[in-house]
Tab-separated table of C-alpha atoms in Angstrom:
chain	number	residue	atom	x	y	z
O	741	UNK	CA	-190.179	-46.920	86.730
O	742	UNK	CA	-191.127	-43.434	85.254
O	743	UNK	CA	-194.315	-43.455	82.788
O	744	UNK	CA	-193.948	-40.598	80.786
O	745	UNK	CA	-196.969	-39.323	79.105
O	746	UNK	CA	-197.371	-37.416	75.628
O	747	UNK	CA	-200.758	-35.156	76.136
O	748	UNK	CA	-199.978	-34.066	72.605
O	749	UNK	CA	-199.575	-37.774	70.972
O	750	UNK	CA	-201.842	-39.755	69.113
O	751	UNK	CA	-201.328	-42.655	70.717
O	752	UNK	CA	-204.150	-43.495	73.700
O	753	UNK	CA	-202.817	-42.816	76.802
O	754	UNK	CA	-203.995	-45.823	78.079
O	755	UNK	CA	-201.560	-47.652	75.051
O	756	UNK	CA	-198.996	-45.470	76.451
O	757	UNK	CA	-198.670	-47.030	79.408
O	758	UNK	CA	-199.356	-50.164	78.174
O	759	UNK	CA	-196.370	-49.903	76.178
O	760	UNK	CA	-193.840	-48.333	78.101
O	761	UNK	CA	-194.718	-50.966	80.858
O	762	UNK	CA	-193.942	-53.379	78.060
O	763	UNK	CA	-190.648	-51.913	77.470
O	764	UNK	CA	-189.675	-52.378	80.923
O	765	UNK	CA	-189.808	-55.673	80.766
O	766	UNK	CA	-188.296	-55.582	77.173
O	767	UNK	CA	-184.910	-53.955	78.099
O	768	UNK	CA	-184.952	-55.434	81.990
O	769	UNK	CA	-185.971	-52.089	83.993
O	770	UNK	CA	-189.339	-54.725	85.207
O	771	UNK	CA	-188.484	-58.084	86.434
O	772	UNK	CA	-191.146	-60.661	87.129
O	773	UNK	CA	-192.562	-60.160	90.975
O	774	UNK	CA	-191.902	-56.246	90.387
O	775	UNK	CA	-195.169	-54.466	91.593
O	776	UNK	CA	-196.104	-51.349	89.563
O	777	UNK	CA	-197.573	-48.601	91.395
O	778	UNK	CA	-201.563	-48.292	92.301
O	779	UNK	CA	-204.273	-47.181	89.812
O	780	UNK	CA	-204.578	-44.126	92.083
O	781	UNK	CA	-200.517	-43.873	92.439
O	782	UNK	CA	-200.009	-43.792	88.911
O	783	UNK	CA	-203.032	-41.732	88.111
O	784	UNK	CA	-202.148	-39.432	90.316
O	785	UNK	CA	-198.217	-39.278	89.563
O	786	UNK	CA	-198.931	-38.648	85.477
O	787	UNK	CA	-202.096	-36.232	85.961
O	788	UNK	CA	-204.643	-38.622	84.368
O	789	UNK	CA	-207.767	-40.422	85.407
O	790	UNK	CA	-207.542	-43.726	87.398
O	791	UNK	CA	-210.067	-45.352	84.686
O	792	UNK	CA	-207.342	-45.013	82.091
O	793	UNK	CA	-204.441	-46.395	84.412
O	794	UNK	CA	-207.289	-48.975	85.227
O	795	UNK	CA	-207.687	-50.229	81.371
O	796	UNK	CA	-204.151	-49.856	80.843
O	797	UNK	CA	-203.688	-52.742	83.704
O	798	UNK	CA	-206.434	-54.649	82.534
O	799	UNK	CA	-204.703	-54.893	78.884
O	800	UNK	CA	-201.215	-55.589	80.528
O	801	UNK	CA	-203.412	-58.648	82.879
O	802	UNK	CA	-205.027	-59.941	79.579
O	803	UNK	CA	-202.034	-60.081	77.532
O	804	UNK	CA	-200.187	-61.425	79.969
O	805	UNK	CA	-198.160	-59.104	81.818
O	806	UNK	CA	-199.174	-58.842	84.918
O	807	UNK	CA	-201.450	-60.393	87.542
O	808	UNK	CA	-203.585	-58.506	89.907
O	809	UNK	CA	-202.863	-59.508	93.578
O	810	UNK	CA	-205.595	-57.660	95.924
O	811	UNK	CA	-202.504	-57.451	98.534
O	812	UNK	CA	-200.031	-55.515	96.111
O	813	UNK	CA	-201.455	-54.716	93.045
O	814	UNK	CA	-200.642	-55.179	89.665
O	815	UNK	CA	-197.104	-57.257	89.595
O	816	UNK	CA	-195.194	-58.129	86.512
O	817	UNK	CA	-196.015	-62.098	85.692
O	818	UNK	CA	-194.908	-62.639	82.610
O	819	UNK	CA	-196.788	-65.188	80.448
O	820	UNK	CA	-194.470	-68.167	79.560
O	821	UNK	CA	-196.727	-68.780	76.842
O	822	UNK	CA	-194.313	-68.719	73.497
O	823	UNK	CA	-196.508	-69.777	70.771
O	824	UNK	CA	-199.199	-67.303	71.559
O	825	UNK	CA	-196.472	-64.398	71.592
O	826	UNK	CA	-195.102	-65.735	68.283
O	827	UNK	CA	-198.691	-66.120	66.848
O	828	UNK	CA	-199.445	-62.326	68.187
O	829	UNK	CA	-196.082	-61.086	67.408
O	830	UNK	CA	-196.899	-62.261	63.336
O	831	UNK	CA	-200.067	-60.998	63.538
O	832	UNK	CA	-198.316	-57.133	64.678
O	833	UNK	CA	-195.667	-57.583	62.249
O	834	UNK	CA	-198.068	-58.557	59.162
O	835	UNK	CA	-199.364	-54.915	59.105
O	836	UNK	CA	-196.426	-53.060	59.707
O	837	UNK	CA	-194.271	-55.408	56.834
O	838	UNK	CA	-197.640	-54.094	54.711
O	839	UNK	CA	-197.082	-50.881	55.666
O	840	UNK	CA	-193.537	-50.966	54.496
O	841	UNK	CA	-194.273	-52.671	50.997
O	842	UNK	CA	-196.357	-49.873	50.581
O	843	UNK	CA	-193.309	-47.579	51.252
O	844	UNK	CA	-190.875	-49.435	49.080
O	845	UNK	CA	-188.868	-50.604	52.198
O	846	UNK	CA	-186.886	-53.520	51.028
O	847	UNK	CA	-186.460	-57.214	52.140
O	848	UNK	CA	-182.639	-56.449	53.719
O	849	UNK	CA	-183.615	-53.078	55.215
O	850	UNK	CA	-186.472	-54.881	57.129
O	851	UNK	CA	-184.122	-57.361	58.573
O	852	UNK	CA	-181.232	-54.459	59.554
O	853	UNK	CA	-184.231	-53.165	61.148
O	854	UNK	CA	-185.328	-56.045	63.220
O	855	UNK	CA	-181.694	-56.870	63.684
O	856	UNK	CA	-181.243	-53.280	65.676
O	857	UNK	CA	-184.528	-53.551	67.277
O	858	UNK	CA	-183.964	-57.180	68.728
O	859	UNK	CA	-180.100	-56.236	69.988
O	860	UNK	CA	-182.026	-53.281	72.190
O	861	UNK	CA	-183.339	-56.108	74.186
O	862	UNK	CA	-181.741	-58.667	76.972
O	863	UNK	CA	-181.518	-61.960	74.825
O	864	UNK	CA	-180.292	-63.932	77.678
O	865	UNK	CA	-183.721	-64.809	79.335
């Protein structure tokens, strides 16, 4: 997998990664057992500091996206846990449906929205 990074964004590197790695999984590029390259791999790959590949793992391990082995690194586990990803996933979508009340984004545009978004991904799990 290729972790592209944005030097000009304002998204935190660090989230960067997170997300992208995210992604992976998302649309199927990461499968569960998948290792993901080194701290010092990846820092050294995308021209950043090891501490911010480090905290980038670290948020991936606590949310439950990967375990750290001491043998191969950080491998995709993916947390089976569905009520804490609903529970997270409402807590996420609560301030971006705020965001677009704000806007005057209506009810059915939301749900074309989250119709598109959710057909990106491989339902078949």
């Amino acid at each position: 997998m290729v972790i592209e990074i944005d030097f000009n964004s304002d998204e935190a590197i660090y989230m960067q990664i997170t997300n992208q790695i995210i992604m992976g999984i998302a649309t199927s590029r990461l499968h569960e057992g998948d290792t993901l390259p080194s701290v010092r791999q990846l820092a050294s790959i995308a021209g950043i500091n090891m501490h911010t590949v480090n905290k980038a793992y670290a948020l991936l391990r606590q949310e439950g996206f990967v375990t750290i082995d001491r043998r191969k690194g950080a491998v995709i586990s993916i947390d089976a846990d569905k009520v804490r990803a609903l529970e997270e996933m409402k807590q996420n979508l609560t301030v971006a449906m705020a965001w677009g009340c704000c806007k005057n984004v209506t009810r059915e545009e939301v749900h074309q929205l989250v119709d598109e978004i959710f057909d990106e991904y491989d339902t078949d799990r």
